[in-house]
PDB file of C-alpha atoms and ligand atoms in Angstrom:
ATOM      1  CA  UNK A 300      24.737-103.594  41.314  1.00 74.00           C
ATOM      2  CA  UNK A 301      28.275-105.531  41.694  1.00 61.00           C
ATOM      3  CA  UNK A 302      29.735-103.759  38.512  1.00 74.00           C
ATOM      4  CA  UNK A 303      27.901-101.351  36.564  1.00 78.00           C
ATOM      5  CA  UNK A 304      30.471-101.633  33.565  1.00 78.00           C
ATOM      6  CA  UNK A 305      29.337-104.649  32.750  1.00 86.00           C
ATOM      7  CA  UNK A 306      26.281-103.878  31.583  1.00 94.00           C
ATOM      8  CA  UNK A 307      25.078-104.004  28.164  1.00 97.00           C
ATOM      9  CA  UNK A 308      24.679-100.970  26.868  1.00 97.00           C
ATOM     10  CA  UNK A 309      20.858-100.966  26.453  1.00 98.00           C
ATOM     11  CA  UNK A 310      20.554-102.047  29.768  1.00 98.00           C
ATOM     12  CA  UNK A 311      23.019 -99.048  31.526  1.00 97.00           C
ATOM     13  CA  UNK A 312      20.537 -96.664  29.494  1.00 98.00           C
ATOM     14  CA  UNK A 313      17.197 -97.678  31.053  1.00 98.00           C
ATOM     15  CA  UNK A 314      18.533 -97.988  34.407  1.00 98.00           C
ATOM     16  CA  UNK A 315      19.519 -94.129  33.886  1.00 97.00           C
ATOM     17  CA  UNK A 316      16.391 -93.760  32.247  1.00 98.00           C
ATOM     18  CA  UNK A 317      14.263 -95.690  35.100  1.00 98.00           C
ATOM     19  CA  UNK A 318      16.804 -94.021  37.925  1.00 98.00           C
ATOM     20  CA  UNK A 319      15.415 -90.278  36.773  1.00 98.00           C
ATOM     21  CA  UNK A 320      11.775 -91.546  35.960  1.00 98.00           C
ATOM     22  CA  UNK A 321      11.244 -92.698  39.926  1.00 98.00           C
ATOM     23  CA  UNK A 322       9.941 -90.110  41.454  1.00 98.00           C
ATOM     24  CA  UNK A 323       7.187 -89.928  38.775  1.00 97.00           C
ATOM     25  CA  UNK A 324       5.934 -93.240  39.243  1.00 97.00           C
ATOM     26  CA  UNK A 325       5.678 -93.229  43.113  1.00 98.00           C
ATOM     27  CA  UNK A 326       2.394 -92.507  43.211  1.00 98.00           C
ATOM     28  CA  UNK A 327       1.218 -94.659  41.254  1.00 97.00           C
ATOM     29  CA  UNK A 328       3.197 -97.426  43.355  1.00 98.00           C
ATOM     30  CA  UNK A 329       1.515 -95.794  46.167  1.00 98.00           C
ATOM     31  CA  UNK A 330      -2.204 -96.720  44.522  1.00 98.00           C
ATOM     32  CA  UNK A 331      -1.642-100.098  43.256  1.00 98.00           C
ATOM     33  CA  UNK A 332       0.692-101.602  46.541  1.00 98.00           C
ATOM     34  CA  UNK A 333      -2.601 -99.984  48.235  1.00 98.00           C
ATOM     35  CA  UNK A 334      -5.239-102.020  46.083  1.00 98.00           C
ATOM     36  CA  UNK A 335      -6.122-105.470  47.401  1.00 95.00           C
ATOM     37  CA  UNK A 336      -7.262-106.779  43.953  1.00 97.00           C
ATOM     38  CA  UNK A 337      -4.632-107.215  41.399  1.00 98.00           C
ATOM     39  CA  UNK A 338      -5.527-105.001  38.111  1.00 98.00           C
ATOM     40  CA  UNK A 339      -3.158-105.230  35.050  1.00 98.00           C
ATOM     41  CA  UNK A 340      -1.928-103.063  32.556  1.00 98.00           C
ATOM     42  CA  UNK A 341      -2.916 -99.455  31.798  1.00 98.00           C
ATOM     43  CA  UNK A 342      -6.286 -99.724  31.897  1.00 98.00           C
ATOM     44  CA  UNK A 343      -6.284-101.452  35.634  1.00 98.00           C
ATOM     45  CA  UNK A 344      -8.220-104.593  34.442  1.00 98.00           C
ATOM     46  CA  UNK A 345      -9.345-106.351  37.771  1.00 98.00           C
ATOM     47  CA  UNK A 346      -7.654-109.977  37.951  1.00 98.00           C
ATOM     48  CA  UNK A 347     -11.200-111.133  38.465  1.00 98.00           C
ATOM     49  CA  UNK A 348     -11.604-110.329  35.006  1.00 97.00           C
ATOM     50  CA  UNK A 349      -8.805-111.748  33.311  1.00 97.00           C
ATOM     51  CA  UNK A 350      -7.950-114.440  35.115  1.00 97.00           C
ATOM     52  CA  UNK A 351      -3.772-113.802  34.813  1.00 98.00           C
ATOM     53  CA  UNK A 352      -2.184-115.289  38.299  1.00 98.00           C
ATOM     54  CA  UNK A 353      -2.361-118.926  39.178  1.00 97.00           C
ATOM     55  CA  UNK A 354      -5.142-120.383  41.246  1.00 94.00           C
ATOM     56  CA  UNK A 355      -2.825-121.961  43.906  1.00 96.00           C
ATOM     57  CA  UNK A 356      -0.190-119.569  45.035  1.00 98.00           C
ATOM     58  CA  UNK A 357       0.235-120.055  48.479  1.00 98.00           C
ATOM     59  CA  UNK A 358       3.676-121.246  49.648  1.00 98.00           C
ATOM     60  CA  UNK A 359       4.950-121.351  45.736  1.00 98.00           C
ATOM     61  CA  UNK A 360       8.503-118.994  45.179  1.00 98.00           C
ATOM     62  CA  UNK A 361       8.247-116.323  42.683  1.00 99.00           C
ATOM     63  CA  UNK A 362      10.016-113.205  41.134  1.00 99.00           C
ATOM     64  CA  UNK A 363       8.912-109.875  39.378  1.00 99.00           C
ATOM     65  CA  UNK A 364      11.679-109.129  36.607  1.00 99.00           C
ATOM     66  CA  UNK A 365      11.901-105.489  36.414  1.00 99.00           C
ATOM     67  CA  UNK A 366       9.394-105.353  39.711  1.00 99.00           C
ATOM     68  CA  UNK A 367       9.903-101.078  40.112  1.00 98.00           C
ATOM     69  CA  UNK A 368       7.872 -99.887  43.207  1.00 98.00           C
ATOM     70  CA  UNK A 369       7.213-103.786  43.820  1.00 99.00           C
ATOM     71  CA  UNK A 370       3.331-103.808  43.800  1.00 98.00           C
ATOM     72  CA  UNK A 371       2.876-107.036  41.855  1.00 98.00           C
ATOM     73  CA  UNK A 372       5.285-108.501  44.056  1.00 99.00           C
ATOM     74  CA  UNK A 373       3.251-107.041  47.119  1.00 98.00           C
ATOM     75  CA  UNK A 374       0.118-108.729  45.727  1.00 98.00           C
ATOM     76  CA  UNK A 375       1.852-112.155  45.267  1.00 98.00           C
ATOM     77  CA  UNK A 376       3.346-111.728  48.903  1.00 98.00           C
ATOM     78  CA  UNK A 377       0.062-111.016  50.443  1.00 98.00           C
ATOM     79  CA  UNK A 378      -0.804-114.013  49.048  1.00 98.00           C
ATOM     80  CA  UNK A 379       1.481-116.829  49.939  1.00 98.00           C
ATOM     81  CA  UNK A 380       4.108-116.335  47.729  1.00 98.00           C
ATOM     82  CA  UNK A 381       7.592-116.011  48.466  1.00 98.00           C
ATOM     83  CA  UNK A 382       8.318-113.366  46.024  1.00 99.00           C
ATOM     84  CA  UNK A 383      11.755-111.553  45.515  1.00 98.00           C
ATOM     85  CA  UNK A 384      11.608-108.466  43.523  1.00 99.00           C
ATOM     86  CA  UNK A 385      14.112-107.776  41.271  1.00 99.00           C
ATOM     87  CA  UNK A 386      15.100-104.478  39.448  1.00 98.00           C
ATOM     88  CA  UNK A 387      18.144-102.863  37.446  1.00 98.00           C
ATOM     89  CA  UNK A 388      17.215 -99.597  39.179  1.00 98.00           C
ATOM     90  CA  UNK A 389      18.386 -98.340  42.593  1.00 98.00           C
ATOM     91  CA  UNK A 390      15.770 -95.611  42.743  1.00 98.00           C
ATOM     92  CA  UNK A 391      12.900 -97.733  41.692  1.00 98.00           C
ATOM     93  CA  UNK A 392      13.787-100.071  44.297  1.00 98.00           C
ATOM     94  CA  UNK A 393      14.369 -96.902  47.378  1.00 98.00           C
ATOM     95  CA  UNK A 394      10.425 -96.927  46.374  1.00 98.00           C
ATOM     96  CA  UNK A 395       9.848-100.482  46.626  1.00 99.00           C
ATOM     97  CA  UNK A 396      11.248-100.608  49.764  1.00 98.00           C
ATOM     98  CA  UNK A 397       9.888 -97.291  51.089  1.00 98.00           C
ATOM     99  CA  UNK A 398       6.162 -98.963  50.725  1.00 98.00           C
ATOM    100  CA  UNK A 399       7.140-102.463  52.091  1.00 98.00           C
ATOM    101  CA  UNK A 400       7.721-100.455  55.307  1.00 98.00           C
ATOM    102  CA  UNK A 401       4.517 -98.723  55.019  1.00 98.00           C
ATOM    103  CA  UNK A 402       2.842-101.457  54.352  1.00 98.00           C
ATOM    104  CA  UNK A 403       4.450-103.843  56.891  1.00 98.00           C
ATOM    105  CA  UNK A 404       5.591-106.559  54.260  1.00 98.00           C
ATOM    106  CA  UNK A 405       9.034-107.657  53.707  1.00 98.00           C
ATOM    107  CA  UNK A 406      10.424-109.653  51.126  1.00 98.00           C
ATOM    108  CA  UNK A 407      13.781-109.896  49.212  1.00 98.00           C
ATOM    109  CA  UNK A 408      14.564-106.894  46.715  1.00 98.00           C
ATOM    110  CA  UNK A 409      17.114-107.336  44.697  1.00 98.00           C
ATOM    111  CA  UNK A 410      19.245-104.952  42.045  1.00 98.00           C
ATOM    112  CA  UNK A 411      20.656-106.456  39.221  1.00 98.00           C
ATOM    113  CA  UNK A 412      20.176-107.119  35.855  1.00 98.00           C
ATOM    114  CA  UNK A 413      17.228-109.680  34.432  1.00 98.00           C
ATOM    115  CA  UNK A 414      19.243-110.653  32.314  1.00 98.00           C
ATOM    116  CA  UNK A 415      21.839-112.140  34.400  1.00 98.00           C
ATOM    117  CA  UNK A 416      19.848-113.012  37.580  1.00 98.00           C
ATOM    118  CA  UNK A 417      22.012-113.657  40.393  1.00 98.00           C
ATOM    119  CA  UNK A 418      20.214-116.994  41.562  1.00 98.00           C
ATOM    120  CA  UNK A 419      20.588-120.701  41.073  1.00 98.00           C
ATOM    121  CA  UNK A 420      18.739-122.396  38.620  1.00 98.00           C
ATOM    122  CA  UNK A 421      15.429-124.026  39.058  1.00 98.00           C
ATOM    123  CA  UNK A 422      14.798-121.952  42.146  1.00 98.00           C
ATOM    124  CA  UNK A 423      11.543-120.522  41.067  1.00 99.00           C
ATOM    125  CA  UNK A 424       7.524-121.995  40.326  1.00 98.00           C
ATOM    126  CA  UNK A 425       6.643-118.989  39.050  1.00 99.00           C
ATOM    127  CA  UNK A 426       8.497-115.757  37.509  1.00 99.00           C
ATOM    128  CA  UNK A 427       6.299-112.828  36.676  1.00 99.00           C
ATOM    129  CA  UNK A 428       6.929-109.198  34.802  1.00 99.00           C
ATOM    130  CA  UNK A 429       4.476-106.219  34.335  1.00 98.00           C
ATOM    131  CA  UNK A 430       5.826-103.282  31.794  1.00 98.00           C
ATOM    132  CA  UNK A 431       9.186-104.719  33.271  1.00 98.00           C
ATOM    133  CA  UNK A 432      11.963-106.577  31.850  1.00 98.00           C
ATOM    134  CA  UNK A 433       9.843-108.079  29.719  1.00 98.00           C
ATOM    135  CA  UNK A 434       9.669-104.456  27.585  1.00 98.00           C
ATOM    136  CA  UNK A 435      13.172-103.525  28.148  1.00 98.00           C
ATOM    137  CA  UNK A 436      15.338-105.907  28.316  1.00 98.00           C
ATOM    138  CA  UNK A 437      16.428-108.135  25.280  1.00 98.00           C
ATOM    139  CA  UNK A 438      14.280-111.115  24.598  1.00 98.00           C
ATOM    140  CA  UNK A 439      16.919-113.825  24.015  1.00 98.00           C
ATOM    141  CA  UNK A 440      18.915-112.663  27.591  1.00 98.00           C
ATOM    142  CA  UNK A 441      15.700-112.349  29.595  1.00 98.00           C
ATOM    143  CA  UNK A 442      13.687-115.105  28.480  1.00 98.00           C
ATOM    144  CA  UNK A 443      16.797-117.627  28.992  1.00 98.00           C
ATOM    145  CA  UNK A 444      17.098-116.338  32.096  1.00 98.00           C
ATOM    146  CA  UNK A 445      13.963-116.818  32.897  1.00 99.00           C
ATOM    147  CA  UNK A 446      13.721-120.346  31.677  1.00 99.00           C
ATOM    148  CA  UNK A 447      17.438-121.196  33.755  1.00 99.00           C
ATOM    149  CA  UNK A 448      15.805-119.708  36.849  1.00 99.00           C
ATOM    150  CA  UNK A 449      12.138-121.398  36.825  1.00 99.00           C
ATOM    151  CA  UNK A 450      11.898-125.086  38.165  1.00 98.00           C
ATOM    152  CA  UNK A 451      10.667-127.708  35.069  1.00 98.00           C
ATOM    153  CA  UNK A 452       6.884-126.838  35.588  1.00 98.00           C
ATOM    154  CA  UNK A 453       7.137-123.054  36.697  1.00 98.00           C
ATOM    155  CA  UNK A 454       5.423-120.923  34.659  1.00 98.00           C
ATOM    156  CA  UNK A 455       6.167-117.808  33.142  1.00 99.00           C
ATOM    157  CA  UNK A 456       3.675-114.875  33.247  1.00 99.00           C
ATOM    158  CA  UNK A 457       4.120-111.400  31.343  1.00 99.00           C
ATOM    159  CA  UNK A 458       2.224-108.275  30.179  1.00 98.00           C
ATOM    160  CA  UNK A 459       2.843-105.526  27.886  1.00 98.00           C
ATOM    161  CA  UNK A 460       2.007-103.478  24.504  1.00 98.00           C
ATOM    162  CA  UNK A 461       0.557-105.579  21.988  1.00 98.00           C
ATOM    163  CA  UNK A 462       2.127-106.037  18.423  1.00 98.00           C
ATOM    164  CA  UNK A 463      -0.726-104.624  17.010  1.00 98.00           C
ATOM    165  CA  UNK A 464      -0.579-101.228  18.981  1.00 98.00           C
ATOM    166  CA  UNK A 465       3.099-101.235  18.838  1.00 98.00           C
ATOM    167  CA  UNK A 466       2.486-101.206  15.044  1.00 98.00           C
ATOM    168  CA  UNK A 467      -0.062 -98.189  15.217  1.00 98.00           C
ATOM    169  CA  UNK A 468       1.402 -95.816  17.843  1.00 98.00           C
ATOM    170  CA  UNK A 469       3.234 -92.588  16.351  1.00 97.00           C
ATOM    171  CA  UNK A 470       6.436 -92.309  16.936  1.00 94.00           C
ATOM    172  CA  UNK A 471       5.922 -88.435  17.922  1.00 90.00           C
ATOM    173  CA  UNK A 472       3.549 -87.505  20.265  1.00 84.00           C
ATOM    174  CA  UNK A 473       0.207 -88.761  20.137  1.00 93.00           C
ATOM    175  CA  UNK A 474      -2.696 -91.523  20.808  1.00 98.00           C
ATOM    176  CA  UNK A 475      -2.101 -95.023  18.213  1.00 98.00           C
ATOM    177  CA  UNK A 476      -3.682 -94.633  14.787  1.00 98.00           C
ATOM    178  CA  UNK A 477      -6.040 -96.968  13.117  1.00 98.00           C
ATOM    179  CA  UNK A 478      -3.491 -97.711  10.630  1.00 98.00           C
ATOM    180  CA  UNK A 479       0.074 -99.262  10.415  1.00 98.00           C
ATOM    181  CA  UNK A 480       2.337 -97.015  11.120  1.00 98.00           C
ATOM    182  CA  UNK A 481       5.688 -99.384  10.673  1.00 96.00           C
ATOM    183  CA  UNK A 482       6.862-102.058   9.120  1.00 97.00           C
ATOM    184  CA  UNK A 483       6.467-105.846  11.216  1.00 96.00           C
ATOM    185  CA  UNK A 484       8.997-107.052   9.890  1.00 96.00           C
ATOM    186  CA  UNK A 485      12.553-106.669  11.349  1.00 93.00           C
ATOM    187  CA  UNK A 486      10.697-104.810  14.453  1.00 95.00           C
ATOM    188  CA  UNK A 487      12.302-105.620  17.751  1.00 98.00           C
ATOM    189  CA  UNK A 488      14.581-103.168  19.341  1.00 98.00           C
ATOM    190  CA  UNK A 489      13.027 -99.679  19.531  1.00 97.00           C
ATOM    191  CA  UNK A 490      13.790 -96.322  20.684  1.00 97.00           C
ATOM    192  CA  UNK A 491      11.573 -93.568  20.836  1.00 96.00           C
ATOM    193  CA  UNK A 492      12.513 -90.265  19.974  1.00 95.00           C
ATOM    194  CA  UNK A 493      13.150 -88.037  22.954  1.00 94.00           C
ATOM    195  CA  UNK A 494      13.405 -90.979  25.053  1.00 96.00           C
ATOM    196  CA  UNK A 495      16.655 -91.707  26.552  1.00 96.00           C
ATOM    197  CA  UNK A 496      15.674 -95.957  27.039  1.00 98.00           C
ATOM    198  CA  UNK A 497      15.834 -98.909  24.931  1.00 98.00           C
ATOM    199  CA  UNK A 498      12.633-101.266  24.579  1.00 98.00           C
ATOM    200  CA  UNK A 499      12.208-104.523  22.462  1.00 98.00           C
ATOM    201  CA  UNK A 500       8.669-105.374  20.705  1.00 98.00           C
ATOM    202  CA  UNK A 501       8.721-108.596  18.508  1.00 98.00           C
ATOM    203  CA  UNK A 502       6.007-110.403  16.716  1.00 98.00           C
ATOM    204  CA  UNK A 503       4.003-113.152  18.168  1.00 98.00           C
ATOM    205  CA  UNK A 504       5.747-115.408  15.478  1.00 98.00           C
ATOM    206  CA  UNK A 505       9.586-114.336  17.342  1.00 98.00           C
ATOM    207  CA  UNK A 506       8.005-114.588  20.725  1.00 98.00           C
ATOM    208  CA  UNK A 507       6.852-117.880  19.879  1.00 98.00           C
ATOM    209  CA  UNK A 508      10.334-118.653  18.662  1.00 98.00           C
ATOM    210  CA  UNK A 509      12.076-117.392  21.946  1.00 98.00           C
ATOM    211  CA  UNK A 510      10.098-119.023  24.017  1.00 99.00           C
ATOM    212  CA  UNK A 511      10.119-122.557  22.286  1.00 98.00           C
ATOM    213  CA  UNK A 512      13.951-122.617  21.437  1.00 98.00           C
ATOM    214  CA  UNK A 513      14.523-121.758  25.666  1.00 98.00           C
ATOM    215  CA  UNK A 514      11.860-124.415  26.895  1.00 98.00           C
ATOM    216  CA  UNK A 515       9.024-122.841  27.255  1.00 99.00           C
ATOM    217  CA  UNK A 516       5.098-124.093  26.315  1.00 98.00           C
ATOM    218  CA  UNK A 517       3.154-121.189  25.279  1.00 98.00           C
ATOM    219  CA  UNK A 518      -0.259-121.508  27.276  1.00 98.00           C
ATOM    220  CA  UNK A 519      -1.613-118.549  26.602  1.00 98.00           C
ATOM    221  CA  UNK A 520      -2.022-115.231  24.893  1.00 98.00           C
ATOM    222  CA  UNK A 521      -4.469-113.086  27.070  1.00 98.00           C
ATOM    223  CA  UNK A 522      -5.235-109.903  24.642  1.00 98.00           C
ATOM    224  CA  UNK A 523      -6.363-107.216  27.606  1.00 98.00           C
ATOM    225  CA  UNK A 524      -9.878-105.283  26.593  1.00 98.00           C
ATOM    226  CA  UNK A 525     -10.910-102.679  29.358  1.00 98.00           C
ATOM    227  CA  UNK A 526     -14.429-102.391  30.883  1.00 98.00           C
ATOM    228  CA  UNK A 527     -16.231 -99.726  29.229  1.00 98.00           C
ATOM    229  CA  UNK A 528     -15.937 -97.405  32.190  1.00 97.00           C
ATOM    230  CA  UNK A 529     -12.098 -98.289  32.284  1.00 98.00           C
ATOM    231  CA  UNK A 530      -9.521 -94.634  32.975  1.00 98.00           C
ATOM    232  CA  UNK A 531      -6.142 -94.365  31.801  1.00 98.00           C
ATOM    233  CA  UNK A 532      -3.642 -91.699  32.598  1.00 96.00           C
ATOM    234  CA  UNK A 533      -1.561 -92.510  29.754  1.00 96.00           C
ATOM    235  CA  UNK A 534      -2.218 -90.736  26.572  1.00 96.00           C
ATOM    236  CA  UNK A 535      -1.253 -93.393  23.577  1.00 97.00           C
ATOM    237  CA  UNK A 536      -3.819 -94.218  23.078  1.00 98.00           C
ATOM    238  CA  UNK A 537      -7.888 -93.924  23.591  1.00 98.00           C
ATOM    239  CA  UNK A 538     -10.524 -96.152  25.032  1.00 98.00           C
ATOM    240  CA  UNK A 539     -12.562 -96.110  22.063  1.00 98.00           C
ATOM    241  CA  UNK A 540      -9.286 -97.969  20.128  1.00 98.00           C
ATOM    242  CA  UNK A 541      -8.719-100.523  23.119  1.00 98.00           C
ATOM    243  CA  UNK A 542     -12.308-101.623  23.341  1.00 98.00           C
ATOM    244  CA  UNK A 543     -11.939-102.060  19.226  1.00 98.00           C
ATOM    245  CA  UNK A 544      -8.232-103.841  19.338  1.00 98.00           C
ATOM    246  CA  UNK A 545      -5.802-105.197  21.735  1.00 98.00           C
ATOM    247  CA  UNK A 546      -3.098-102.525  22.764  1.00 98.00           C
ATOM    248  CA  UNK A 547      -1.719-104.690  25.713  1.00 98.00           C
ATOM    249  CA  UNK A 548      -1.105-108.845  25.696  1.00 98.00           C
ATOM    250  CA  UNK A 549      -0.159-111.366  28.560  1.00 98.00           C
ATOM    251  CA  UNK A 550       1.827-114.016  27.669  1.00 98.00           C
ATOM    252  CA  UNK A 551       1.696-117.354  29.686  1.00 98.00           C
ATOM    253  CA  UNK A 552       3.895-119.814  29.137  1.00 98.00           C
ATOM    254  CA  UNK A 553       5.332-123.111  31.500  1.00 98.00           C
ATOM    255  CA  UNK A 554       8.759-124.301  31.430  1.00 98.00           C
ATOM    256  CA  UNK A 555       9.270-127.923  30.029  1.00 98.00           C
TER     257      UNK A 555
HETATM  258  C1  LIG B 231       7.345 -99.665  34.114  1.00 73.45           C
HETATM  259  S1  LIG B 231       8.630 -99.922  35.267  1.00 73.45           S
HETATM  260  C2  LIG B 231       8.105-101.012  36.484  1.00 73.45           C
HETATM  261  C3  LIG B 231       7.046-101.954  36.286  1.00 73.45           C
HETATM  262  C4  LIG B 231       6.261-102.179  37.548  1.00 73.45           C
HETATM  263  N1  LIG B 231       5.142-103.027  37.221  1.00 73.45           N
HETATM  264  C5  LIG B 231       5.847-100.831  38.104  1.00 73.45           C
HETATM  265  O1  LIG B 231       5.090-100.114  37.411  1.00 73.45           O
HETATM  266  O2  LIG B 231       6.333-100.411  39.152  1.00 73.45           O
HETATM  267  C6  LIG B 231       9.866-100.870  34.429  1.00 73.45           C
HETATM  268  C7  LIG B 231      10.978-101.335  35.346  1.00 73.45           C
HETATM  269  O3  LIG B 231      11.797-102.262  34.640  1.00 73.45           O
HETATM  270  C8  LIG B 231      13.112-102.102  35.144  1.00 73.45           C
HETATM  271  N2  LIG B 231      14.078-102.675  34.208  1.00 73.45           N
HETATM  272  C9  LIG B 231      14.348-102.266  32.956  1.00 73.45           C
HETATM  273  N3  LIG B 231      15.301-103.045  32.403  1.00 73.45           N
HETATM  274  C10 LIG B 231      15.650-103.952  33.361  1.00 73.45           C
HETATM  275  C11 LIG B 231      16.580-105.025  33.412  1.00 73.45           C
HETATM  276  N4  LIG B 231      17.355-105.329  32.370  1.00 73.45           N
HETATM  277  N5  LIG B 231      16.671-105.730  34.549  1.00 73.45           N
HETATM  278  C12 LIG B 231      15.902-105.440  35.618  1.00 73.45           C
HETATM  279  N6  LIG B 231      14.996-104.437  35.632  1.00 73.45           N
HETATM  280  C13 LIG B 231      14.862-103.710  34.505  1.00 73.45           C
HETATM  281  C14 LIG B 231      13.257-100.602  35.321  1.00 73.45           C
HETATM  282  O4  LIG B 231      14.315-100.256  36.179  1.00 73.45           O
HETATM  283  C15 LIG B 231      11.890-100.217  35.844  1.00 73.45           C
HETATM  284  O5  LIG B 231      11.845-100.150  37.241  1.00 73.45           O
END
């Protein structure tokens, strides 16, 4: 990272935040860079399933905004892309590039900031972001980003809590409720107690918004229901609420 000072404050926090965190998520780098199926989101939904990437990806360019231990990336490499992972976070990246070597693929990492990507406009078909910038960094930075970096025609692909779970969760320990827990209104920066980072959550009415006003078609609005066998490690909530209600989305959207 050129100048670490220049960072917006919410931004400095969760690359502190993501910078301790590492080492607890290399593992689970370890399983997915190892899986030759995509899966998304908590649950591991297989991509035959949802249907999330592009059919043609084969010699298209592509980055992962907020990419962590790089296994999306890995996925789109293996498959034609020419993918460059981005991330704010030095130590998520030492991972990234620990497994490339493991794995025998190489491809671009970069650290910075998603929302100030350091490369030309319209150099990207597709950009892509699982649980990454798309959670924690701010909406109107990231998104115009997005839109100056994608080509007229890319397409813009990302995944993470619902509105409808983010509504429900407790803010204290525990699995989402099956009641409203806050307000909709007004909700879009949140931090949790306990929790040293900064993530965003809007409505689908101000995602709509952000996406329009920065050029973007909305194609589609993929609400993620696990299998009935699905496993999750993560304990916010239960099976039996995800098989009733949507706790994680994918957004799809092409640049004008
Ligand atoms: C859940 S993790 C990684 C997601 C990835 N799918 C994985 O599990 O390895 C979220 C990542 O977003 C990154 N991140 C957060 N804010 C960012 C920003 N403003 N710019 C770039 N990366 C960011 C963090 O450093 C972290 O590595």
């Amino acid at each position: 990272m050129a100048d670490e000072s220049v960072l917006p404050e919410h931004v400095r926090r969760n690359r502190v935040r993501w910078n301790a965190e590492a080492r607890n998520y290399a593992a689970a780098g370890e399983r997915a860079w190892a899986r030759e199926e995509p899966t998304w989101g908590i649950w591991r939904v297989p991509e035959s399933r949802l249907g999330v990437l592009p059919k043609h990806l084969a010699g298209k360019t592509g980055i992962e905004l907020g990419c962590g231990t790089a296994y999306v990336s890995a996925w789109l490499a293996r498959r034609g892309v020419k993918v460059v992972g981005l991330d704010a976070s030095p130590a998520q990246l030492a991972t990234a590039r620990r497994l490339q070597r493991e794995h025998g693929l190489d491809f671009p990492l970069i650290e910075a900031d998603a929302e100030r990507v350091p490369c030309r406009a319209g150099a990207f078909d597709l950009a892509i972001s699982e649980y990454g910038a798309c959670l924690w960094a701010d909406p109107d930075r990231w998104i115009a980003e997005a839109a100056r970096i994608l080509r007229s025609g890319g397409e813009l692909i990302f995944l993470a809590n619902s509105h409808l779970f983010t509504l429900c969760v407790p803010a204290e320990a525990g699995a989402a409720a099956e009641r409203l827990l806050r307000s909709a209104f007004g909700m879009r920066r949140i931090e949790w107690p306990g929790d040293p980072g900064v993530e965003f959550h809007l409505s689908h009415g101000d995602w709509i918004r952000v996406l329009r006003s920065n050029r973007f078609e909305v194609e589609d609005l993929i609400e993620v229901r696990p299998p009935e066998s699905a496993t999750t490690s993560y304990e916010y909530v239960t099976l039996e609420w995800a098989r009733r209600w949507p706790c994680e989305e994918i957004w799809r959207a092409r640049r004008r």
